[in-house]
Coordinates of C-alpha atoms in Angstrom, one line a residue:
M1 CA -21.3 -20.1 35.3
L2 CA -20.7 -17.1 33.0
K3 CA -22.2 -17.3 29.7
K4 CA -20.7 -15.3 26.7
I5 CA -22.1 -14.2 23.6
L6 CA -20.1 -13.2 20.5
Y7 CA -21.7 -10.2 18.9
I8 CA -20.2 -10.0 15.3
F9 CA -19.8 -6.5 14.2
L10 CA -21.0 -6.0 10.5
P11 CA -20.3 -2.8 9.0
V12 CA -23.5 -1.4 7.5
S13 CA -22.7 2.3 7.0
L14 CA -19.4 4.1 6.7
L15 CA -18.6 3.8 10.2
T16 CA -18.7 0.9 12.7
I17 CA -18.2 1.0 16.3
G18 CA -16.4 -1.9 18.0
F19 CA -17.0 -3.6 21.3
A20 CA -14.2 -4.4 23.8
G21 CA -14.9 -7.4 26.0
C22 CA -14.0 -7.7 29.6
N23 CA -14.7 -10.3 32.4
D24 CA -17.6 -10.0 34.6
D25 CA -18.6 -12.5 37.3
D26 CA -22.4 -11.8 37.2
V27 CA -24.6 -14.5 35.5
V28 CA -26.4 -13.3 32.4
D29 CA -28.9 -14.9 30.1
P30 CA -27.9 -15.2 26.7
L31 CA -30.0 -14.1 23.7
P32 CA -31.9 -17.1 22.1
E33 CA -28.9 -17.8 20.0
T34 CA -25.7 -16.1 18.9
V35 CA -26.7 -13.2 16.8
P36 CA -25.0 -10.1 15.2
L37 CA -25.2 -6.8 16.9
I38 CA -25.1 -4.3 13.9
V39 CA -24.1 -0.8 14.5
E40 CA -25.1 2.0 11.9
A41 CA -23.6 5.5 12.0
S42 CA -25.1 8.4 10.1
A43 CA -21.8 9.3 8.4
E44 CA -18.1 9.0 9.2
S45 CA -17.2 12.6 8.8
F46 CA -18.9 15.5 10.7
V47 CA -18.6 19.2 11.2
Q48 CA -19.5 21.6 14.1
G49 CA -23.3 21.6 15.0
E50 CA -24.0 18.1 13.3
T51 CA -25.2 15.2 15.3
L52 CA -23.7 11.8 15.0
T53 CA -26.3 9.2 15.4
L54 CA -25.5 5.7 16.4
T55 CA -28.0 2.9 15.9
F56 CA -27.6 -0.3 17.6
R57 CA -29.6 -3.2 16.3
V58 CA -30.1 -6.8 17.2
K59 CA -30.6 -8.6 13.9
D60 CA -30.2 -12.1 12.5
D61 CA -29.7 -12.9 8.8
N62 CA -32.4 -15.5 8.7
K63 CA -34.7 -14.0 11.6
E64 CA -35.8 -10.5 10.9
G65 CA -36.8 -8.6 14.1
L66 CA -34.9 -10.6 16.7
S67 CA -34.9 -8.8 19.9
S68 CA -33.0 -8.8 23.3
N69 CA -34.4 -11.0 26.0
E70 CA -32.2 -9.1 28.6
D71 CA -31.2 -5.4 29.6
F72 CA -27.6 -4.7 28.8
D73 CA -25.6 -1.7 29.1
I74 CA -23.3 -0.2 26.4
Y75 CA -20.3 1.9 27.7
L76 CA -19.2 4.7 25.3
S77 CA -16.0 6.6 25.2
A78 CA -14.6 9.3 22.8
K79 CA -10.8 9.8 22.4
D80 CA -8.4 11.5 20.2
G81 CA -5.3 9.6 20.7
A82 CA -5.1 9.5 24.5
I83 CA -7.0 12.5 25.2
D84 CA -10.7 12.3 26.2
V85 CA -12.7 14.5 24.0
S86 CA -16.2 13.4 24.9
K87 CA -16.8 17.0 26.5
E88 CA -14.5 18.9 24.4
L89 CA -16.1 17.9 21.0
F90 CA -19.7 16.9 22.0
I91 CA -22.4 18.7 23.8
S92 CA -23.8 15.6 25.4
F93 CA -22.0 12.5 25.3
P94 CA -23.3 9.6 27.7
S95 CA -20.8 7.4 29.3
M96 CA -23.4 4.6 29.3
V97 CA -26.5 3.7 27.5
T98 CA -28.9 0.8 28.1
F99 CA -30.3 -1.6 25.5
K100 CA -33.7 -2.6 27.0
K101 CA -35.1 -6.3 27.0
G102 CA -37.5 -6.8 24.2
E103 CA -36.1 -4.0 22.0
E104 CA -34.8 -4.5 18.4
S105 CA -32.7 -1.4 18.2
L106 CA -31.3 1.6 20.2
K107 CA -30.5 4.9 18.5
V108 CA -28.1 7.1 20.5
D109 CA -27.7 10.9 19.4
L110 CA -24.2 12.5 20.0
P111 CA -24.5 16.2 19.3
I112 CA -21.2 17.9 18.1
I113 CA -20.2 21.3 19.5
K114 CA -21.5 24.1 17.5
E115 CA -18.4 26.4 17.4
G116 CA -14.9 26.6 18.8
M117 CA -12.8 24.6 16.3
K118 CA -10.0 26.4 14.2
E119 CA -10.2 26.8 10.5
R120 CA -9.2 23.6 8.7
E121 CA -8.9 21.7 12.0
K122 CA -9.5 18.0 11.8
R123 CA -9.8 15.7 14.9
Y124 CA -9.6 12.0 14.4
V125 CA -11.8 10.5 17.2
N126 CA -12.1 6.9 18.4
I127 CA -15.6 6.1 19.3
V128 CA -15.4 3.0 21.5
A129 CA -18.3 0.9 22.9
F130 CA -18.2 -2.1 25.1
V131 CA -20.6 -4.4 26.7
R132 CA -19.4 -5.7 30.1
G133 CA -19.2 -9.6 30.1
Y134 CA -19.3 -10.1 26.3
N135 CA -16.5 -11.3 24.2
V136 CA -16.6 -9.3 21.0
T137 CA -14.1 -8.2 18.1
N138 CA -13.5 -4.8 16.3
S139 CA -13.3 -2.7 19.5
S140 CA -12.5 0.7 18.0
Q141 CA -13.2 2.7 14.9
E142 CA -12.7 6.4 13.8
I143 CA -14.7 9.4 13.0
V144 CA -13.5 12.8 11.7
I145 CA -14.7 16.0 13.2
S146 CA -13.7 19.4 11.5
D147 CA -15.0 23.0 11.4
L148 CA -16.4 22.5 7.7
H149 CA -16.6 20.0 4.9
Y150 CA -13.8 21.0 2.6
I151 CA -13.5 20.4 -1.2
T152 CA -10.1 18.7 -1.9
M153 CA -8.6 19.0 -5.4
S154 CA -6.4 16.4 -6.7
I155 CA -5.2 14.7 -9.8
K156 CA -7.1 11.3 -10.1
S157 CA -5.2 8.2 -9.6
N158 CA -1.8 10.1 -9.5
S159 CA -0.9 11.1 -5.9
D160 CA 2.7 11.9 -7.3
R161 CA 1.4 14.5 -9.8
V162 CA 3.8 13.5 -12.5
I163 CA 2.7 12.9 -16.2
E164 CA 4.4 12.6 -19.5
E165 CA 4.0 15.3 -22.1
G166 CA 1.2 14.5 -24.3
A167 CA -0.8 12.9 -21.7
S168 CA -4.2 13.5 -20.4
F169 CA -5.0 13.8 -16.7
T170 CA -8.1 14.1 -14.7
I171 CA -8.8 16.8 -12.2
Q172 CA -10.9 15.7 -9.5
A173 CA -12.8 17.6 -6.6
T174 CA -14.0 15.5 -3.7
L175 CA -15.5 16.2 -0.2
P176 CA -16.9 13.8 2.4
V177 CA -20.5 14.5 2.2
P178 CA -22.9 15.2 -0.8
V179 CA -23.5 18.9 -1.9
E180 CA -27.0 20.2 -1.6
D181 CA -26.7 22.4 -4.8
D182 CA -24.5 22.3 -7.7
T183 CA -21.0 23.6 -6.7
D184 CA -18.7 25.1 -9.2
I185 CA -14.9 25.2 -9.0
N186 CA -12.9 27.6 -11.5
I187 CA -9.8 26.3 -12.9
T188 CA -7.0 28.8 -14.2
V189 CA -3.4 28.5 -15.3
P190 CA -0.6 31.0 -15.8
E191 CA -1.0 32.8 -19.2
D192 CA 2.5 31.3 -20.4
Q193 CA 1.4 27.9 -19.7
K194 CA -1.8 27.7 -21.7
S195 CA 0.3 26.7 -24.8
F196 CA 1.1 23.4 -23.1
Y197 CA -2.5 22.2 -23.3
E198 CA -4.5 20.7 -26.2
T199 CA -7.7 21.0 -23.9
L200 CA -8.2 22.8 -20.7
P201 CA -11.5 23.1 -19.0
T202 CA -12.0 26.3 -17.0
K203 CA -14.8 24.9 -14.8
L204 CA -15.5 21.8 -12.6
T205 CA -19.0 21.0 -11.2
I206 CA -20.1 18.8 -8.3
K207 CA -23.5 18.1 -9.0
A208 CA -26.2 18.3 -6.3
G209 CA -26.3 15.0 -4.3
E210 CA -22.8 14.1 -5.4
K211 CA -19.6 13.9 -3.3
S212 CA -17.2 14.5 -6.3
G213 CA -16.8 15.8 -9.7
E214 CA -14.1 15.7 -12.4
V215 CA -12.9 17.1 -15.7
I216 CA -10.1 15.9 -18.1
A217 CA -7.3 18.2 -19.5
A218 CA -5.0 17.1 -22.3
T219 CA -1.3 18.3 -22.7
K220 CA 0.5 18.7 -26.0
H221 CA 3.5 16.5 -27.0
N222 CA 6.5 18.8 -28.2
L223 CA 8.6 16.5 -30.2
S224 CA 11.7 18.5 -29.7
P225 CA 13.9 18.1 -26.7
T226 CA 13.1 20.7 -24.2
K227 CA 12.9 20.0 -20.4
D228 CA 10.6 18.9 -17.7
E229 CA 7.8 21.5 -16.9
I230 CA 6.0 22.4 -13.7
L231 CA 2.5 23.0 -14.5
V232 CA 0.4 25.1 -12.0
L233 CA -3.4 24.7 -11.5
E234 CA -5.1 27.3 -9.5
F235 CA -8.8 26.9 -8.2
S236 CA -11.4 29.1 -6.8
T237 CA -15.2 28.7 -5.6
L238 CA -17.9 31.0 -4.5
S239 CA -19.1 28.2 -2.0
V240 CA -19.2 29.2 1.6
V241 CA -20.5 26.1 2.9
H242 CA -17.9 24.0 1.2
P243 CA -14.6 26.1 0.7
L244 CA -11.5 24.6 -0.8
D245 CA -8.9 22.7 1.2
N246 CA -6.2 23.5 -1.4
E247 CA -6.2 26.2 -3.8
K248 CA -3.4 25.2 -6.0
I249 CA -1.9 22.0 -7.5
E250 CA 1.6 21.5 -9.3
I251 CA 2.2 18.9 -11.8
T252 CA 5.6 17.7 -13.1
M253 CA 5.3 17.2 -16.9
K254 CA 8.1 15.1 -18.1
D255 CA 10.0 15.6 -21.5
L256 CA 9.9 12.5 -23.4
E257 CA 12.7 13.5 -25.6
A258 CA 15.1 14.6 -22.8
E259 CA 18.7 13.5 -23.1
K260 CA 19.2 10.3 -20.8
G261 CA 21.5 10.5 -17.8
S262 CA 24.1 7.8 -16.9
K263 CA 23.1 4.2 -17.2
L264 CA 23.2 3.7 -13.4
L265 CA 20.8 6.7 -12.6
D266 CA 18.3 6.8 -15.6
E267 CA 15.7 4.0 -15.7
R268 CA 15.0 4.8 -19.5
W269 CA 18.0 2.8 -20.4
V270 CA 15.7 -0.1 -19.8
Y271 CA 12.2 1.2 -21.0
D272 CA 11.7 4.4 -22.9
R273 CA 8.6 4.8 -20.7
P274 CA 9.0 3.1 -17.4
G275 CA 5.8 4.0 -16.0
L276 CA 3.7 2.8 -18.8
P277 CA 1.7 -0.2 -17.4
F278 CA 1.6 -3.6 -19.1
T279 CA -1.7 -5.4 -19.8
S280 CA -2.7 -8.8 -20.9
G281 CA -6.1 -7.8 -22.0
T282 CA -7.8 -10.3 -19.9
R283 CA -9.5 -7.7 -17.7
K284 CA -12.6 -6.0 -19.3
E285 CA -14.8 -3.1 -18.1
G286 CA -17.8 -2.2 -20.3
G287 CA -16.2 -4.2 -23.1
E288 CA -13.0 -2.2 -23.0
D289 CA -9.5 -3.2 -21.6
A290 CA -9.8 -2.2 -17.8
V291 CA -6.1 -1.4 -17.7
I292 CA -6.2 1.0 -20.6
K293 CA -9.4 2.6 -19.4
K294 CA -8.1 3.3 -16.1
Y295 CA -4.6 4.7 -17.0
G296 CA -5.6 6.0 -20.4
E297 CA -2.7 3.9 -22.0
A298 CA -0.8 0.6 -21.7
Q299 CA 1.5 -1.8 -23.4
S300 CA -0.1 -5.2 -24.4
M301 CA 2.1 -8.2 -23.5
S302 CA 1.9 -11.8 -24.1
A303 CA 4.1 -14.7 -23.4
L304 CA 7.4 -14.7 -25.4
T305 CA 7.0 -11.2 -26.6
P306 CA 10.6 -9.9 -27.2
H307 CA 11.7 -7.5 -24.5
P308 CA 10.7 -3.8 -25.4
N309 CA 14.3 -2.8 -24.9
A310 CA 16.1 -3.5 -28.4
E311 CA 19.3 -4.4 -26.7
L312 CA 17.6 -6.9 -24.2
A313 CA 15.5 -8.3 -27.0
A314 CA 18.7 -9.0 -29.0
A315 CA 20.1 -10.6 -26.0
G316 CA 17.3 -13.0 -26.2
W317 CA 15.0 -11.9 -23.5
K318 CA 11.4 -12.7 -24.0
F319 CA 8.4 -11.7 -21.8
Y320 CA 7.3 -14.6 -19.1
N321 CA 5.2 -13.0 -16.4
A322 CA 4.5 -9.7 -14.6
W323 CA 2.8 -8.3 -11.4
E324 CA 1.6 -4.9 -12.4
F325 CA -0.4 -4.0 -9.3
H326 CA -3.4 -2.6 -11.2
R327 CA -6.3 -2.1 -9.0
V328 CA -8.7 -3.3 -11.7
G329 CA -11.0 -6.4 -11.8
N330 CA -13.0 -7.9 -8.9
T331 CA -11.9 -8.7 -5.4
N332 CA -10.3 -12.2 -5.0
D333 CA -9.1 -11.6 -8.7
M334 CA -6.0 -9.6 -8.3
W335 CA -6.4 -8.4 -4.9
Q336 CA -8.7 -8.6 -1.8
Y337 CA -10.2 -5.6 -0.4
K338 CA -9.9 -5.4 3.5
D339 CA -12.8 -3.3 4.7
A340 CA -11.4 -3.1 8.3
Y341 CA -8.3 -1.1 7.0
D342 CA -9.6 0.1 3.6
T343 CA -6.9 -1.6 2.0
Y344 CA -6.3 -3.5 -1.3
V345 CA -3.9 -6.5 -0.7
P346 CA -2.3 -8.2 -3.7
L347 CA -2.9 -11.9 -4.2
C348 CA 0.3 -12.6 -6.1
L349 CA 2.2 -12.4 -2.8
A350 CA 2.0 -14.1 0.5
A351 CA 2.9 -13.2 4.1
Q352 CA 6.6 -13.5 4.9
N353 CA 5.5 -13.7 8.6
T354 CA 8.4 -15.6 9.7
T355 CA 9.6 -15.5 13.4
T356 CA 12.8 -13.6 12.1
A357 CA 10.9 -11.2 9.9
Q358 CA 8.8 -10.4 13.1
T359 CA 11.6 -9.9 15.5
S360 CA 10.7 -6.3 16.1
A361 CA 7.5 -5.7 14.0
A362 CA 4.3 -7.7 13.6
V363 CA 3.8 -8.7 9.9
I364 CA 0.1 -7.8 9.1
N365 CA -0.1 -7.2 5.5
D366 CA -4.0 -6.4 5.6
Q367 CA -3.1 -3.5 7.5
F368 CA 0.3 -2.2 6.6
S369 CA 0.2 -2.8 2.8
N370 CA -2.1 -1.2 0.1
I371 CA -2.2 -1.2 -3.7
I372 CA -3.0 2.3 -4.0
E373 CA -5.3 3.9 -6.6
D374 CA -2.4 5.1 -8.7
G375 CA -1.4 1.5 -9.4
Y376 CA 1.6 0.5 -7.0
L377 CA 2.0 -1.5 -4.2
R378 CA 2.8 0.5 -0.9
M379 CA 4.4 -1.2 2.4
I380 CA 4.6 0.8 5.4
E381 CA 5.8 0.4 9.0
M382 CA 4.0 2.4 11.7
K383 CA 4.5 2.4 15.7
I384 CA 1.2 0.8 16.4
K385 CA 1.1 -2.0 19.0
S386 CA 0.4 -5.1 16.9
N387 CA 0.3 -9.0 17.7
A388 CA 2.8 -11.0 15.7
T389 CA 1.1 -13.6 13.3
A390 CA 1.9 -17.2 13.6
P391 CA 4.4 -18.9 13.9
A392 CA 5.6 -15.8 15.9
K393 CA 3.8 -14.8 19.0
G394 CA 3.2 -11.9 21.4
E395 CA 2.9 -8.2 20.9
R396 CA 5.2 -5.9 19.0
D397 CA 5.6 -2.0 19.2
Y398 CA 5.3 -1.9 15.4
G399 CA 3.3 -3.3 12.6
T400 CA 4.8 -3.8 9.2
A401 CA 4.2 -5.6 5.9
A402 CA 6.5 -8.4 4.3
F403 CA 5.8 -10.6 1.4
Y404 CA 7.1 -13.6 -0.6
S405 CA 6.1 -15.8 -3.5
G406 CA 7.1 -19.1 -4.8
S407 CA 7.1 -22.8 -3.7
F408 CA 3.4 -23.1 -3.1
A409 CA 1.1 -25.6 -4.2
N410 CA -0.1 -24.7 -7.8
A411 CA -3.7 -23.6 -6.5
Y412 CA -2.1 -20.5 -4.5
K413 CA -2.0 -17.2 -6.7
A414 CA 1.2 -16.4 -4.8
N415 CA 2.7 -19.3 -6.8
S416 CA 2.1 -17.3 -10.0
T417 CA 5.8 -16.9 -11.2
L418 CA 9.0 -19.2 -11.3
I419 CA 12.5 -18.0 -11.0
L420 CA 14.8 -20.6 -12.7
E421 CA 17.9 -20.7 -14.9
G422 CA 17.4 -18.5 -17.8
S423 CA 15.4 -15.7 -16.1
R424 CA 15.6 -12.0 -15.7
M425 CA 13.6 -10.3 -13.0
E426 CA 13.0 -6.5 -13.1
I427 CA 11.5 -4.6 -10.1
R428 CA 10.7 -0.9 -10.3
A429 CA 10.9 0.5 -6.9
R430 CA 11.4 3.6 -4.6
V431 CA 12.1 4.0 -0.9
R432 CA 10.3 7.0 0.9
G433 CA 9.8 8.5 4.2
R434 CA 11.8 8.8 7.4
K435 CA 13.8 5.4 6.9
Q436 CA 16.7 5.7 9.4
G437 CA 17.3 2.3 11.0
F438 CA 15.5 0.5 8.1
N439 CA 16.9 -1.9 5.6
M440 CA 14.4 -1.9 2.7
A441 CA 15.1 -5.2 0.8
I442 CA 14.1 -6.8 -2.5
W443 CA 15.8 -10.3 -2.5
L444 CA 15.7 -13.9 -3.7
W445 CA 16.4 -17.1 -1.6
G446 CA 16.7 -20.8 -2.2
N447 CA 13.8 -22.7 -1.1
A448 CA 13.8 -24.1 2.5
D449 CA 14.7 -27.6 1.3
S450 CA 17.6 -26.5 -1.0
P451 CA 21.1 -25.5 -0.3
Y452 CA 21.6 -21.9 0.8
G453 CA 21.6 -19.3 -1.8
E454 CA 20.6 -15.6 -1.7
I455 CA 20.5 -12.9 -4.1
D456 CA 19.8 -9.4 -2.7
I457 CA 18.5 -7.5 -5.6
L458 CA 18.5 -4.4 -3.2
E459 CA 19.3 -3.6 0.2
N460 CA 19.2 0.0 1.5
P461 CA 20.6 -0.2 5.2
A462 CA 19.6 3.7 5.9
T463 CA 22.0 5.2 8.5
T464 CA 20.0 8.5 7.7
D465 CA 16.8 9.5 6.0
G466 CA 18.6 10.7 3.1
N467 CA 20.8 7.5 2.5
N468 CA 21.0 6.5 -0.8
R469 CA 23.1 3.3 -0.6
A470 CA 22.0 0.4 -2.8
F471 CA 23.6 -2.9 -2.0
Q472 CA 23.4 -5.9 -4.2
T473 CA 24.7 -8.9 -2.7
F474 CA 25.3 -12.7 -3.2
H475 CA 25.4 -15.0 -0.2
V476 CA 26.6 -18.6 -1.1
G477 CA 27.0 -21.5 1.2
E478 CA 25.3 -24.4 2.8
D479 CA 23.6 -22.3 5.4
G480 CA 23.6 -18.7 6.7
N481 CA 26.2 -19.2 9.2
T482 CA 28.8 -20.5 6.8
A483 CA 27.8 -18.5 3.9
K484 CA 30.3 -16.5 2.1
S485 CA 29.3 -13.0 0.6
V486 CA 30.2 -10.5 -2.2
N487 CA 28.5 -7.3 -2.9
S488 CA 28.2 -4.3 -5.1
L489 CA 27.6 -0.8 -3.5
Q490 CA 26.1 1.9 -5.6
T491 CA 25.2 5.4 -4.4
L492 CA 22.1 6.6 -6.3
S493 CA 21.1 10.3 -6.8
N494 CA 17.7 9.6 -5.3
M495 CA 16.4 6.4 -4.1
S496 CA 13.2 8.1 -3.3
E497 CA 12.3 8.2 -7.0
W498 CA 11.6 5.2 -9.3
N499 CA 14.7 3.0 -10.2
I500 CA 14.8 -0.4 -11.8
Y501 CA 16.6 -3.0 -10.1
W502 CA 17.2 -6.3 -11.7
M503 CA 18.9 -9.8 -11.7
E504 CA 19.5 -12.1 -14.7
W505 CA 20.1 -15.8 -13.8
R506 CA 21.5 -16.4 -17.3
D507 CA 22.5 -19.9 -17.0
A508 CA 23.7 -22.7 -14.7
N509 CA 27.0 -20.8 -14.2
T510 CA 26.3 -17.1 -14.2
V511 CA 24.0 -14.6 -12.2
V512 CA 24.2 -10.8 -12.9
V513 CA 22.7 -7.9 -10.9
G514 CA 22.3 -4.3 -12.1
I515 CA 20.4 -1.0 -11.5
N516 CA 18.7 0.6 -14.5
G517 CA 20.9 0.3 -17.4
E518 CA 24.1 -0.5 -15.5
T519 CA 25.4 -4.1 -14.8
T520 CA 26.9 -3.8 -11.4
Y521 CA 28.1 -7.3 -10.5
T522 CA 28.5 -10.7 -12.3
L523 CA 28.8 -13.9 -10.1
T524 CA 29.9 -17.2 -11.8
S525 CA 30.4 -20.8 -10.7
A526 CA 34.3 -20.2 -11.0
N527 CA 34.3 -17.2 -8.8
S528 CA 36.6 -17.3 -5.8
I529 CA 33.8 -17.2 -3.1
V530 CA 32.1 -20.2 -4.3
N531 CA 34.5 -22.9 -3.4
G532 CA 32.6 -25.5 -5.0
N533 CA 29.3 -24.8 -3.7
W534 CA 27.2 -23.2 -6.4
P535 CA 23.5 -23.2 -5.5
F536 CA 22.3 -21.3 -8.6
T537 CA 21.3 -24.3 -10.7
N538 CA 17.8 -25.9 -11.3
E539 CA 19.4 -29.1 -9.9
R540 CA 20.2 -27.4 -6.8
N541 CA 17.0 -25.2 -6.8
P542 CA 14.5 -27.4 -8.7
K543 CA 11.6 -25.2 -7.3
G544 CA 13.3 -21.8 -8.2
L545 CA 13.9 -19.2 -5.9
K546 CA 11.6 -17.3 -3.7
F547 CA 11.0 -13.6 -4.2
I548 CA 10.8 -11.5 -1.0
L549 CA 10.1 -7.9 0.1
T550 CA 10.9 -7.0 3.6
M551 CA 11.4 -3.7 5.4
G552 CA 13.7 -4.8 8.1
A553 CA 13.6 -2.4 11.0
P554 CA 15.1 -1.6 13.5
N555 CA 18.2 -2.9 11.6
K556 CA 21.5 -3.6 13.1
W557 CA 23.3 -3.0 10.1
A558 CA 21.6 0.4 9.3
L559 CA 22.2 1.7 12.8
N560 CA 25.7 0.7 13.2
G561 CA 25.1 -1.9 15.7
Q562 CA 27.8 -4.0 17.4
G563 CA 27.6 -7.4 19.3
D564 CA 25.2 -10.4 19.5
D565 CA 23.1 -8.7 22.3
W566 CA 22.7 -5.4 20.4
K567 CA 19.5 -3.4 21.0
P568 CA 18.5 -0.4 19.0
D569 CA 18.7 3.1 20.8
A570 CA 15.3 4.2 22.3
N571 CA 15.2 7.2 20.0
W572 CA 16.0 5.3 16.7
D573 CA 12.4 5.8 15.6
I574 CA 12.1 9.5 16.5
G575 CA 11.3 10.3 12.8
F576 CA 8.0 8.5 12.7
R577 CA 7.2 7.2 16.1
D578 CA 4.5 10.0 16.7
Y579 CA 2.4 9.1 13.7
D580 CA 0.5 6.5 15.6
N581 CA -3.1 7.1 14.5
Y582 CA -3.6 4.8 11.6
K583 CA -6.4 6.4 9.8
R584 CA -5.0 9.8 10.1
D585 CA -1.3 9.0 9.6
R586 CA -0.9 5.9 7.3
D587 CA -0.6 8.3 4.3
N588 CA 1.5 10.8 6.0
E589 CA 4.8 11.5 4.0
N590 CA 7.0 10.8 7.0
I591 CA 5.8 7.2 7.3
P592 CA 8.6 4.8 6.2
R593 CA 7.6 2.9 3.0
L594 CA 8.8 0.5 0.3
E595 CA 6.7 1.1 -2.9
I596 CA 6.8 -1.3 -5.9
D597 CA 5.4 -0.2 -9.2
W598 CA 5.7 -3.5 -11.0
V599 CA 7.7 -6.7 -11.1
R600 CA 8.4 -8.2 -14.6
T601 CA 10.0 -11.5 -15.7
Y602 CA 11.6 -12.4 -18.9
I603 CA 13.3 -15.7 -20.0
N604 CA 16.0 -16.6 -22.6
K605 CA 14.4 -20.2 -23.5
A606 CA 12.8 -20.9 -26.8
S607 CA 9.6 -21.9 -25.1
I608 CA 7.6 -21.7 -21.8
T609 CA 7.8 -25.6 -21.8
E610 CA 11.6 -25.6 -22.1
Y611 CA 11.9 -23.0 -19.3
E612 CA 9.6 -24.8 -16.9
S613 CA 11.5 -28.2 -17.6
T614 CA 12.0 -28.8 -13.9
G615 CA 8.2 -29.9 -13.6
V616 CA 7.3 -27.3 -11.0
S617 CA 3.7 -26.0 -11.8
K618 CA 2.5 -22.4 -11.2
N619 CA -0.9 -20.7 -10.8
G620 CA -1.8 -19.2 -14.4
T621 CA -3.7 -16.1 -13.1
K622 CA -2.3 -13.1 -15.0
F623 CA -1.7 -10.0 -12.8
Y624 CA -1.0 -7.7 -15.4

């Protein structure tokens, strides 16, 4: 009888190497008990001439020094995509090594070629190890091999490189390994831009033994209406060991006094400073507000504070709740850190892993979503074979993210807001990447045990990558088959930039949708599409509406599909299907993505108690 041992992989260093199990008919003697096989790597980034050392170690958390009671073979491979690079990138790469009986550990040196790589060349290599006859998880991880360790210049926590005039920003230099000696980077700007700064450092130093360094620059606030400026920062270094990967950064500095555009296209009709985060003041770091410390500035908000917009405040809207997607606080507070994917996943939202949502792509939020350092939620879809999550089954060609919130038991943090009569919900969002065939959607839906009612705050059925159609739609009826629909179609100038999409469930008879400062459609209980079946009341939806985020690709509507048996053309994903290496490609500009900066809810009731009168409780965690 075959006895299988589960070796649990615990990442100890920056790299873990997974084992893939396979069947074997030989009888093997197990170790004295199930124990973890820990794999340590000397680093995750290497250059020509260095040696990757893997250490395989048998260890038990309660019994130090546990050793193997049998010989077992470890099979190794190295691939860049489907290409075997074990001979191309390594001087000596064994296809098999043996872990000896009685040993506690095994070290394997994998020397990397000394020359031959091109300047700035990076190879993402999967090092895979497996033990025949053993059933093990985490079968593959990646390392990076390049010609040199380069210094990357960036603006900290600001990948978009957009600031407001008068703001400070942090110039950051990073590289994958510690420098041996102090390394200086010189900073210069064009002569005619020096007047834009209050303070401008001329040098940044990465101290010996460190992997990064940073300095702060501060701009001036010109109170007169001018225009947005493109600030140029240029860098240089004398280091030969660690040259610069990029020698210039351009930053867009927004003019705060610039005249507003149309109500439909300019989000400043809702907030003077839409990018300014909210803070509840509940998270501290070193005694300071962690949100303000991270972003430099934030707006303090508490329950029933009037809307910052004077017109909306006059209309009676008072603050109720927000999801700001700050990456502050500890894991299991606002987010969970997923080590296997290096992602930060929000806890205010749960997986929308229904069978319908996984028709073409597996919903794996741990892998395909991330609260990035800048402070917003990014959802992506990649052509990476992924197993659908329950209740769906089977392998899909794509992996994606999908979320929802609402109708949970009170203990769940994804039940942290209620969408009832008298609520206004705002979502600051943008759609980016190669999005042909997608229908990025932000929507509300009646709960499963309630009559059918759906409000699509945004749908973008993209027939082309540059499609900027913003649909806002109401569906009314007992179920999806008999539902009647009405929608508003707006064409925005650029959906890849931030816009505010909103919904007002004003009362038991009126629901309104809009974009930025524009009301686009008003639906009432007397509207001709309703025919007496009006679902938007607390009586009909006593648990409120669910909030849902989906990417919806490949989408029949977006791809102009016809017929019940429609299937997408084989080339529908031509814009992003070759980006199939998760570590290398997930941040590529071509990857389709839906990004949410924040979700804010206001109410028009005199008190929280009056608003929550249906008796449905919610989790009280503040995600702002």
